[in-house]
CSV table of C-alpha atoms and ligand atoms in Angstrom, one decimal:
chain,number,residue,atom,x,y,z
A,1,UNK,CA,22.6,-8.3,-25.5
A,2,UNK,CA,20.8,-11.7,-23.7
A,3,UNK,CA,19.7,-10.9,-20.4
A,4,UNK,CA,22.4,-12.1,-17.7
A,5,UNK,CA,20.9,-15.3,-15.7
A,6,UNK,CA,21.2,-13.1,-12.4
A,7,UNK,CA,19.3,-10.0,-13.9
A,8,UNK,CA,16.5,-12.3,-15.4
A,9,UNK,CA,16.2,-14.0,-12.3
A,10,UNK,CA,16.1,-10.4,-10.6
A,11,UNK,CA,13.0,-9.6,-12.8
A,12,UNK,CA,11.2,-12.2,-11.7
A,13,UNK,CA,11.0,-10.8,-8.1
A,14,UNK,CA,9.9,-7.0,-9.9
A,15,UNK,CA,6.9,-6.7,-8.7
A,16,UNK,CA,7.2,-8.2,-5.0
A,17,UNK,CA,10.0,-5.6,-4.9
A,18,UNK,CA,8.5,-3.2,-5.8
A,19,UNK,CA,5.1,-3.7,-3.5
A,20,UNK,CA,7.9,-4.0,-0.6
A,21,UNK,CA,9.3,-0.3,-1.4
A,22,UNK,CA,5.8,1.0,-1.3
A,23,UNK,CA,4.8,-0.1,1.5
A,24,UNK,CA,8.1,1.0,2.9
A,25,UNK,CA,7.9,4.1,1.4
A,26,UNK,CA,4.2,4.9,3.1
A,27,UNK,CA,5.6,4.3,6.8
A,28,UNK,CA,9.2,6.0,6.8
A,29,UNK,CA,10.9,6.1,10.8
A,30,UNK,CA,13.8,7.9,11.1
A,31,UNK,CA,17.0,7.4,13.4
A,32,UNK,CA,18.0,4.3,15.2
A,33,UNK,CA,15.0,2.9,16.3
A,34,UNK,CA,13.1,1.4,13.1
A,35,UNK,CA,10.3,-1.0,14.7
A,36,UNK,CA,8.0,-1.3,11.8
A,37,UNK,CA,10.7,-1.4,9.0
A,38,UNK,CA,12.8,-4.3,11.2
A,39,UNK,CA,9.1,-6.2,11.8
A,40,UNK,CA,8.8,-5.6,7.8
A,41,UNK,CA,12.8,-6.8,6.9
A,42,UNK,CA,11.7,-10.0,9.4
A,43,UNK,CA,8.5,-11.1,7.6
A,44,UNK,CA,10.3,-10.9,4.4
A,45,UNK,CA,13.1,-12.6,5.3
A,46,UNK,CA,11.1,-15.1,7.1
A,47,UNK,CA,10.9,-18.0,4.7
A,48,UNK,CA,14.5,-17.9,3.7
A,49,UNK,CA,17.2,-20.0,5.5
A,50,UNK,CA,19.1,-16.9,8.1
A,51,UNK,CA,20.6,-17.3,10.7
A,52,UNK,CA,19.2,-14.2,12.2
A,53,UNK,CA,20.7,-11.5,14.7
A,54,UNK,CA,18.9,-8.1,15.8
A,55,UNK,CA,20.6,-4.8,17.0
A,56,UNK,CA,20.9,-4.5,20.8
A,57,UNK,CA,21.2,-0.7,20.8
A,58,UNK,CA,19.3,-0.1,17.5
A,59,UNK,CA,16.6,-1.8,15.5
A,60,UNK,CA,19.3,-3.5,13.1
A,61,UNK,CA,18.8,-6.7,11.2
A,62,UNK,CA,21.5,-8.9,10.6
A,63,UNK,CA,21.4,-12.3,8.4
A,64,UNK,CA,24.1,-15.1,7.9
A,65,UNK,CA,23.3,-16.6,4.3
A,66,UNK,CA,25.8,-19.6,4.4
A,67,UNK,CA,26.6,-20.8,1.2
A,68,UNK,CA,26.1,-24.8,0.5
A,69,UNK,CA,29.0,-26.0,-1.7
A,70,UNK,CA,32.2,-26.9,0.6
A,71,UNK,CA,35.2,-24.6,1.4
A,72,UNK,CA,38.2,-26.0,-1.3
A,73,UNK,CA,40.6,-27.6,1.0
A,74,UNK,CA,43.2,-25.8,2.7
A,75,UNK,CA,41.1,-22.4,2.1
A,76,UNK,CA,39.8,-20.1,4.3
A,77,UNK,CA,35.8,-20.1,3.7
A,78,UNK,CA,35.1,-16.3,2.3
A,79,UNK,CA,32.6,-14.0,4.1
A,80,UNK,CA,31.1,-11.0,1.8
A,81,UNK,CA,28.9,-8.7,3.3
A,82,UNK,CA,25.9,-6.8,1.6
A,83,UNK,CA,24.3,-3.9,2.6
A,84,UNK,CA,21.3,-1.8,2.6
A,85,UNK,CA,20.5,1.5,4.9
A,86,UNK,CA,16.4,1.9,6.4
A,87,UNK,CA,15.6,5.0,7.6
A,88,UNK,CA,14.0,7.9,6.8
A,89,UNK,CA,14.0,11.7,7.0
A,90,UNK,CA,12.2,14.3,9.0
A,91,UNK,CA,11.0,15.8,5.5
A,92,UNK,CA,7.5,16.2,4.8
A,93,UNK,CA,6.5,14.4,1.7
A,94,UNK,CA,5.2,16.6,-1.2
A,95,UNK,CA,5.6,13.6,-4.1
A,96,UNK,CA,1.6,12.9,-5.7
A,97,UNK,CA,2.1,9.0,-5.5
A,98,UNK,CA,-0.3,6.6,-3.8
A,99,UNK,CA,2.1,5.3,-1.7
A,100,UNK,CA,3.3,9.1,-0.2
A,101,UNK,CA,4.5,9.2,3.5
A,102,UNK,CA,1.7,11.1,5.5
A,103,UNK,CA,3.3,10.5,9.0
A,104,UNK,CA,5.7,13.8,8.4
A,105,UNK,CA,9.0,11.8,7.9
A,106,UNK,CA,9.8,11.1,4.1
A,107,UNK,CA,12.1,8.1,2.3
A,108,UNK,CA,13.9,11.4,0.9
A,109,UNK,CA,17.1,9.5,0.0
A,110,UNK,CA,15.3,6.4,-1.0
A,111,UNK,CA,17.0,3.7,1.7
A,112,UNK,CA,13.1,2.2,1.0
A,113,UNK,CA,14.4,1.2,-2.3
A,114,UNK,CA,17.8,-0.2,-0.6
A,115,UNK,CA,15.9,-2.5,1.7
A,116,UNK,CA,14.1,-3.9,-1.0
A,117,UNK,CA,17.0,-4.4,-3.1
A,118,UNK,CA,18.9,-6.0,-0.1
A,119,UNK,CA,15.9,-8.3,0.5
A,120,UNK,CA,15.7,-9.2,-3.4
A,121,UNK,CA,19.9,-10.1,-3.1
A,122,UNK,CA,19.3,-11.7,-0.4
A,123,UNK,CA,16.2,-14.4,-2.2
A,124,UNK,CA,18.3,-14.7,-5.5
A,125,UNK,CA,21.5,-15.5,-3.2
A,126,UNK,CA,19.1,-18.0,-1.3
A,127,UNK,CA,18.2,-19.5,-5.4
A,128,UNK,CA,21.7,-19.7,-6.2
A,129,UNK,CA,22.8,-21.1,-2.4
A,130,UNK,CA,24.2,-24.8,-3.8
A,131,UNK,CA,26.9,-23.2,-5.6
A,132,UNK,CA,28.0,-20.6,-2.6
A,133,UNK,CA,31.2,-21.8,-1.7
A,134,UNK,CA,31.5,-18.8,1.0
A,135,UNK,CA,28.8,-17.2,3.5
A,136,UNK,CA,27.1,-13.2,2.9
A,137,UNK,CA,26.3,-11.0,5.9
A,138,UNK,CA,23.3,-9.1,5.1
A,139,UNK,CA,23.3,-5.8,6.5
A,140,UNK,CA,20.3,-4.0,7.6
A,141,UNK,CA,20.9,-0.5,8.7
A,142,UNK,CA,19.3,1.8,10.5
A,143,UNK,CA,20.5,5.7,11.0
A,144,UNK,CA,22.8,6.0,8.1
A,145,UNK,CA,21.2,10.0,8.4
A,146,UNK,CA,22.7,10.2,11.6
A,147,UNK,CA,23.8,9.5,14.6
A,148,UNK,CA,25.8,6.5,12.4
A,149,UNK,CA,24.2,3.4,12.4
A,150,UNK,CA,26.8,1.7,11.1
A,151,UNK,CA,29.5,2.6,13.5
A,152,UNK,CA,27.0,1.1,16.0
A,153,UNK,CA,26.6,-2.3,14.0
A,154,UNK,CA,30.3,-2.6,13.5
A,155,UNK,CA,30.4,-2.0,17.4
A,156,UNK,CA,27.9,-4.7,18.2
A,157,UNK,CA,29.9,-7.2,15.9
A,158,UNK,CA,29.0,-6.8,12.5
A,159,UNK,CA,32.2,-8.1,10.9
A,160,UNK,CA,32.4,-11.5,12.8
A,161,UNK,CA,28.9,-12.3,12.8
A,162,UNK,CA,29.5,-15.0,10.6
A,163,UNK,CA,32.5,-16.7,12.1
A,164,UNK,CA,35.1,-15.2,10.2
A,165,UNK,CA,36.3,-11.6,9.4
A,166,UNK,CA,34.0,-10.2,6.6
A,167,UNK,CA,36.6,-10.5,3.2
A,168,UNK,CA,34.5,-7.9,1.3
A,169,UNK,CA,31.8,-5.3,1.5
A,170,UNK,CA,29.6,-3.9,-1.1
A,171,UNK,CA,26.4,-1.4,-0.7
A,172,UNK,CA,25.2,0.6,-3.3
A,173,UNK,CA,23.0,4.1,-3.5
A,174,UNK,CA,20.0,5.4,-5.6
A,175,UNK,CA,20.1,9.3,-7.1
A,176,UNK,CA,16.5,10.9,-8.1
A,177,UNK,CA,18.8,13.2,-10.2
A,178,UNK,CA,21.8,13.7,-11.8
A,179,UNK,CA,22.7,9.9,-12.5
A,180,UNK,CA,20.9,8.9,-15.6
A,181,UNK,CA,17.9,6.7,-15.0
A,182,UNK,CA,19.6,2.9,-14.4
A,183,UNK,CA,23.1,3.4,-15.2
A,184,UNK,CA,25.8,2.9,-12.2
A,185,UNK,CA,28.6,5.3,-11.2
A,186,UNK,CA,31.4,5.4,-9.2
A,187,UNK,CA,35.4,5.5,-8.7
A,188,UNK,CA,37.8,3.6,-7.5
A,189,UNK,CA,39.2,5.3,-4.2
A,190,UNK,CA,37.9,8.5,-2.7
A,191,UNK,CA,34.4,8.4,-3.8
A,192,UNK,CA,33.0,10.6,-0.9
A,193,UNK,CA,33.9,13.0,2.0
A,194,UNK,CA,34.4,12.7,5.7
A,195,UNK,CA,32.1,15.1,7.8
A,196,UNK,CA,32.9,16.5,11.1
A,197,UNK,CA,31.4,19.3,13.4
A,198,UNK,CA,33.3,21.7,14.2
A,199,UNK,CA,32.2,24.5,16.9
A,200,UNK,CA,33.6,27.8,18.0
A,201,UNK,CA,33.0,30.4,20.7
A,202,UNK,CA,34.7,33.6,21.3
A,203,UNK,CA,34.4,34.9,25.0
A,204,UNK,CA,34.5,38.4,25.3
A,205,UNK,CA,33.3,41.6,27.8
A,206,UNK,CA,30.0,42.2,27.2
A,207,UNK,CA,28.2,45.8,27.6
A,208,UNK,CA,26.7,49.1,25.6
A,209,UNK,CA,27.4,49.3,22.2
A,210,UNK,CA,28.2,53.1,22.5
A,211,UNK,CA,31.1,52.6,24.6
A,212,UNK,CA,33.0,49.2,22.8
A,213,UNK,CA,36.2,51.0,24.6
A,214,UNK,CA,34.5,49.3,27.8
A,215,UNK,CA,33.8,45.6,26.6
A,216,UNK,CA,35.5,43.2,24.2
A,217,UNK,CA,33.5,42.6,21.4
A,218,UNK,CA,33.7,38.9,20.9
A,219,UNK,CA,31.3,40.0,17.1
A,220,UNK,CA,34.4,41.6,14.7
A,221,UNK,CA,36.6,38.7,15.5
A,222,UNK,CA,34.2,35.9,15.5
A,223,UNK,CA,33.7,37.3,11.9
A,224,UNK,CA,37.6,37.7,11.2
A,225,UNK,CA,38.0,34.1,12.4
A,226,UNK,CA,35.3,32.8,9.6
A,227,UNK,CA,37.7,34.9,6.8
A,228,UNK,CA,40.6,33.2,8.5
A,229,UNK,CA,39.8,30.3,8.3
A,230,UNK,CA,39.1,30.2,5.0
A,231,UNK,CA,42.3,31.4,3.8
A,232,UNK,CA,43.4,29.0,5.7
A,233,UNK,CA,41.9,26.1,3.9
A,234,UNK,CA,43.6,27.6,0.9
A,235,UNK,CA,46.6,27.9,2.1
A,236,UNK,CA,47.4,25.0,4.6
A,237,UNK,CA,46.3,21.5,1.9
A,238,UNK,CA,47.5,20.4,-1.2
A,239,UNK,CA,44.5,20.4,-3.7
A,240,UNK,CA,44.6,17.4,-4.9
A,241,UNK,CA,43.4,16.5,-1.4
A,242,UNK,CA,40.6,18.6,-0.8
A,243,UNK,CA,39.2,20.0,2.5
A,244,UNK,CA,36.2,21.8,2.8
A,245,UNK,CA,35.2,24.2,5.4
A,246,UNK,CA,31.5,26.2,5.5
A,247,UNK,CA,30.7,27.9,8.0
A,248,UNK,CA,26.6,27.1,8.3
A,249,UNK,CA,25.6,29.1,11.4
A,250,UNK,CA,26.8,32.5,12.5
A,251,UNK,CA,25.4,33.6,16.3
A,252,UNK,CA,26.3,36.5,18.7
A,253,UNK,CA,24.3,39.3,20.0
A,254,UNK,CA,20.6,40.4,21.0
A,255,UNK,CA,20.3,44.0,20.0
A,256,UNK,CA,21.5,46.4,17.7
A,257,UNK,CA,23.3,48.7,20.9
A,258,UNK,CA,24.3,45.9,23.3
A,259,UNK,CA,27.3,43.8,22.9
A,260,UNK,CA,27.6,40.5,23.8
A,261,UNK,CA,29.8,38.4,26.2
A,262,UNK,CA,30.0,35.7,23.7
A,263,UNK,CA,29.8,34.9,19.9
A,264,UNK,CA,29.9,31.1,18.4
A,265,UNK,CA,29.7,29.3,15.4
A,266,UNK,CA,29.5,26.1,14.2
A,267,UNK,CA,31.0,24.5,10.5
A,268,UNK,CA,31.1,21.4,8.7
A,269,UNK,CA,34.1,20.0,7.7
A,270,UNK,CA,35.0,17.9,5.1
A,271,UNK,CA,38.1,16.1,4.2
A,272,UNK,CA,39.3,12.4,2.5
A,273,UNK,CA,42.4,11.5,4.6
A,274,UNK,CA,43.2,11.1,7.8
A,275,UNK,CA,46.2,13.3,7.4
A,276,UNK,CA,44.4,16.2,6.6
A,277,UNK,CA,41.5,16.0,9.2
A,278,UNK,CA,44.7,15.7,11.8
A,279,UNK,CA,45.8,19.3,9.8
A,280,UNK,CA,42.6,21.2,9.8
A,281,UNK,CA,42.1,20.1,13.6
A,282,UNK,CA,45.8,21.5,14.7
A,283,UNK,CA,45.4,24.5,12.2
A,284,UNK,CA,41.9,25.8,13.1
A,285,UNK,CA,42.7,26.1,16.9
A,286,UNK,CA,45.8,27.9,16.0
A,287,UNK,CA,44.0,30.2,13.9
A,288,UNK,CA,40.9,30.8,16.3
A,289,UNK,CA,43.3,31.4,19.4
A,290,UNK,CA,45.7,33.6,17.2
A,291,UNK,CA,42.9,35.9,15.8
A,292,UNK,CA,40.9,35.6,19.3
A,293,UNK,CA,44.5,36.1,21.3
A,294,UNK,CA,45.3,39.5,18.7
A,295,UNK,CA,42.5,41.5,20.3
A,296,UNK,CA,42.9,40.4,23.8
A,297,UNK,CA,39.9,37.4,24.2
A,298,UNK,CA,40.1,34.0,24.2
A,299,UNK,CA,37.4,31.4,22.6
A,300,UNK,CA,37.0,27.4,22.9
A,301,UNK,CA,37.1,25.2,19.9
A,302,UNK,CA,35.1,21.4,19.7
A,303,UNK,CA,35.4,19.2,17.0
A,304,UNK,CA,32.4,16.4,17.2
A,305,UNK,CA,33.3,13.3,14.7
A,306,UNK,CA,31.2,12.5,12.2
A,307,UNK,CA,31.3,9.9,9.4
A,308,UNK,CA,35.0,9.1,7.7
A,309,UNK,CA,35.4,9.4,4.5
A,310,UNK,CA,34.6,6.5,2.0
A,311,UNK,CA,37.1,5.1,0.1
A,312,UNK,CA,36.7,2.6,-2.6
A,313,UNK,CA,39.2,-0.4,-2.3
A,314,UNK,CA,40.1,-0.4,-6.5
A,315,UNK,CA,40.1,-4.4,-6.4
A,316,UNK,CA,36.6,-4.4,-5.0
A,317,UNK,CA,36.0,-1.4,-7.1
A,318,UNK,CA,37.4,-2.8,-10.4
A,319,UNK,CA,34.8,-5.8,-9.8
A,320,UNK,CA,31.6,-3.5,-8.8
A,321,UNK,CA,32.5,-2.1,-12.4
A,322,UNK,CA,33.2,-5.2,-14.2
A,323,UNK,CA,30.0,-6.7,-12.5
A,324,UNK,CA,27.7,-3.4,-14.3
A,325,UNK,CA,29.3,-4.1,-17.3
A,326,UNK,CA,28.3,-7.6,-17.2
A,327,UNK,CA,25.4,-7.5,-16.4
A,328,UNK,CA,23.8,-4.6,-18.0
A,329,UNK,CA,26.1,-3.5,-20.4
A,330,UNK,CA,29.0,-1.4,-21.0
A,331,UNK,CA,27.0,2.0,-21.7
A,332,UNK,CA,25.4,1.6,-18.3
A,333,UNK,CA,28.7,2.2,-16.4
A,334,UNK,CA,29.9,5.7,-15.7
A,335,UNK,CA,33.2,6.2,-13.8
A,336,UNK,CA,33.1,9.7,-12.1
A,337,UNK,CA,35.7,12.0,-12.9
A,338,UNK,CA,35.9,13.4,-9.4
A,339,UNK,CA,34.4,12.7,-5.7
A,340,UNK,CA,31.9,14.0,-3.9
A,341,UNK,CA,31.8,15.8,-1.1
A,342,UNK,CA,28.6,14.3,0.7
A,343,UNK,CA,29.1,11.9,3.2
A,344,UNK,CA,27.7,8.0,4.2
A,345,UNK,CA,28.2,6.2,7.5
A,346,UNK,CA,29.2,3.0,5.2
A,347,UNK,CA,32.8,4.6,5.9
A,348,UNK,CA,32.8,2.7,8.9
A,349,UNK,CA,32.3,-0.7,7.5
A,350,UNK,CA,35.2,0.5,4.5
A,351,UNK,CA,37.6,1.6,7.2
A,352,UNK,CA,37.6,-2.0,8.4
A,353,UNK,CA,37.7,-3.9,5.8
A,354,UNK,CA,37.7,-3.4,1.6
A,355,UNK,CA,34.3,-2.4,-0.1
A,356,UNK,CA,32.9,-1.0,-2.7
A,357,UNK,CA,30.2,1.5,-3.2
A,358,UNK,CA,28.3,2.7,-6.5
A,359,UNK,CA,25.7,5.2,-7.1
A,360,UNK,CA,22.5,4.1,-9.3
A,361,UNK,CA,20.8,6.7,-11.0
A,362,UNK,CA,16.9,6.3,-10.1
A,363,UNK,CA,15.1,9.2,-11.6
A,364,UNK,CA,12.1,8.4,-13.2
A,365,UNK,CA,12.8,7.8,-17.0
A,366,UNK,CA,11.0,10.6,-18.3
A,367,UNK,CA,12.5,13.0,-16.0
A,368,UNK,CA,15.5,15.2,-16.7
A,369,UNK,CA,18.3,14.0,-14.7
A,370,UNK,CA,19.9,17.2,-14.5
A,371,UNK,CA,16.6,19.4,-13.4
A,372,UNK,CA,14.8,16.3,-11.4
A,373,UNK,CA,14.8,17.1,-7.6
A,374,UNK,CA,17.8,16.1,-5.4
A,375,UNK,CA,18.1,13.1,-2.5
A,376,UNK,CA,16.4,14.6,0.2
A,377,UNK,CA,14.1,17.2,-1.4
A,378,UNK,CA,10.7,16.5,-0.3
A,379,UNK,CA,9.9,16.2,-4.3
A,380,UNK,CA,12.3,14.0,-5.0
A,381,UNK,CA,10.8,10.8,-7.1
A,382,UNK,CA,12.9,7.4,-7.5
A,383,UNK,CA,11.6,4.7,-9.8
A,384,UNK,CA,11.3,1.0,-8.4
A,385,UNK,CA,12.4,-0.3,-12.1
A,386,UNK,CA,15.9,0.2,-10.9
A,387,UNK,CA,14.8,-2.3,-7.9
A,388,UNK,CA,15.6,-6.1,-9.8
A,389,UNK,CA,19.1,-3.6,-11.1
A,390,UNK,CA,19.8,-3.4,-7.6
A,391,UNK,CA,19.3,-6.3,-6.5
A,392,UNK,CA,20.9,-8.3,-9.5
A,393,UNK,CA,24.0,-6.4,-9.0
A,394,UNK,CA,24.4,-7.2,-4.9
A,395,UNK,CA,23.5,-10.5,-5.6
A,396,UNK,CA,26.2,-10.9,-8.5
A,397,UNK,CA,29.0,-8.7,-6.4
A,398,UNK,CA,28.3,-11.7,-3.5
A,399,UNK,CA,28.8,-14.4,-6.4
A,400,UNK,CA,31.7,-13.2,-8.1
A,401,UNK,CA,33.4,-12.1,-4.4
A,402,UNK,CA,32.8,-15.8,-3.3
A,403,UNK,CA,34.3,-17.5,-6.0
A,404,UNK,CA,37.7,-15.0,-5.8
A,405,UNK,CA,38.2,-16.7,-2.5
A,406,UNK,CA,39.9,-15.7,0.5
A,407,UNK,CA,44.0,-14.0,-0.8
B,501,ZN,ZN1,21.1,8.1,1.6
């Protein structure tokens, strides 16, 4: 197969790419606040025609690539948005590479490689900008690891930043394992989870653990609720739309012969539709008071929101797909059978308007896939060869978007 004009292009900008990541890669900052990795996005963005917008309650950047062909007459001029995620994780780094975080925070998911593949989109967009008939938002995120970065971009304007409503929005994410090094997967709709928090505490009579008779033991039916509520999950969803419920931290108690006033937990919960989120809401208080109520105590339930789940749009899908096969090949496209049940604050941009998202596969090439350590181990090891990939297939997902027009 002939190299594809976008992915040759791509090439070209390997090894500035791949300096960028490094150098990325050495000063990871977590959270919202991302002052050297914004400063870094501005200097390379710099030379490039933007119009320019920074983050008011984060350290986002935001660029308006406008196309320079004219709008066909009587259409609406499309807007397609790109996007790449910056921050880091509080992971200490134990990867031997020259360019190894030391500050105690760690590209563990690899969002250094996204923000060199966004900045590589965004120079081969800027190459190609004479036959743009539309404009590309170019999405610089901080805190997709939490609180939700992109909740707070969307808030601040995202979507109208470039005059119009955003038609389209693509982002894509690298795997140091289980994706095969530099092929692409994904599916069209559910493609992963929504999270939310979900917190528990039963209030009972606290006192000596000789004389129970005396107290109510909030213990037994804090455990009873966690058993509940997992037959509940079984019981209450059809399984062909999954909901997940683990119960990560267990608390109540001091001392083997005192018993406690109070007893709490807290679970993650993960679900694809709205429907079912609205379920598991109603039907975990019901169980909780129920089981709390049957031995004479009462508890509180709080749900904290976390991201929604992401949902492929399988137009914008069906072109992230025919765009992989295009430009690298057939063989290098791998539709997943099933979802997963991680989660990714790019939700919030997909709830708003249609997107697509694919997985890259970003283990080293002579690493085993299936052994090579996860996304946010502190071994985990992506390869910057999949950076021009990356960047060719934003770059070509903005293209292709553009000349569909506005429906
Ligand atoms: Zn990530």
């Amino acid at each position: 197969m002939s190299l594809h004009p976008t992915v040759a292009a791509a090439n070209a900008l390997a090894d500035d790419l791949s300096a960028l990541r490094r150098d990325l890669h050495e000063a990871p900052e977590i959270g919202l606040h991302l002052p050297g990795t914004q400063q870094r996005v501005l200097n390379e963005l710099a030379d490039i025609d933007l119009e320019i917008t920074l983050g008011k309650g984060l350290s986002s950047v935001v660029g308006v690539l406008r196309g320079g062909a004219p709008t066909p007459v009587g259409q609406e001029r499309p807007v397609v948005l790109l996007r790449g995620d910056m921050d880091g994780l509080p992971v200490d780094e134990e990867v031997d590479a020259p360019y190894a975080s030391t500050n105690g925070a760690m590209h563990a998911c690899g969002h250094d490689l996204h923000v060199a593949a966004l900045v590589g989109a965004t120079r081969l967009l800027d190459q190609r900008r004479e036959e743009l008939a539309g404009d590309v938002v170019l999405m610089f995120q901080p805190a997709e690891e939490g609180p939700g970065g992109a909740e707070v971009m969307v808030a601040e304007g995202l979507l109208d930043v470039a005059g119009r409503r955003v038609d389209a929005a693509y982002a894509m994410h690298v795997f140091s394992s289980e994706v095969p090094h530099r092929h692409w997967s994904s599916r069209p709709k559910e493609l992963m989870a929504g999270a939310d928090t979900v917190k528990i505490t039963v209030h009972g009579e606290g006192g000596h653990g000789s004389t129970p008779f005396r107290c109510l033991d909030p213990v037994p039916v804090l455990c009873e609720i966690v058993l509940a509520l997992q037959t509940m999950v079984t019981r209450r969803f059809d399984v062909f739309d999954p909901v997940l419920l683990t119960v990560g931290l267990i608390r109540g108690g001091s001392k083997d012969n005192i018993i406690s006033d109070e007893a709490d937990l807290a679970a993650t919960l993960r679900t694809f539709s709205a429907h079912n989120l609205e379920v598991a809401m109603r039907e975990i208080v019901r169980v909780v008071d129920g089981v709390s109520a049957a031995h004479g105590m009462t508890a509180t339930v709080g749900f904290s929101e976390g991201y929604p789940a992401t949902i492929n749009d399988p137009d914008e899908y069906a072109l992230g797909e025919q765009v992989v096969k295009d430009l690298f090949g057939p063989d290098r496209m791998e539709v997943r059978e099933f979802p997963e049940m991680g989660s990714e604050d790019m939700s919030f941009v997909m709830n708003e308007v249609p997107g697509a998202y694919f997985f890259l596969g970003a283990c080293p090439p002579e690493a085993d896939p299936d052994t090579a350590a996860d996304n946010h181990s502190a071994r985990a090891v992506f390869d910057d060869m999949v950076l021009p990939d990356a960047a060719a297939w934003l770059a070509e997902m903005a293209i292709r978007r553009i000349r569909l027009g506005v429906s």
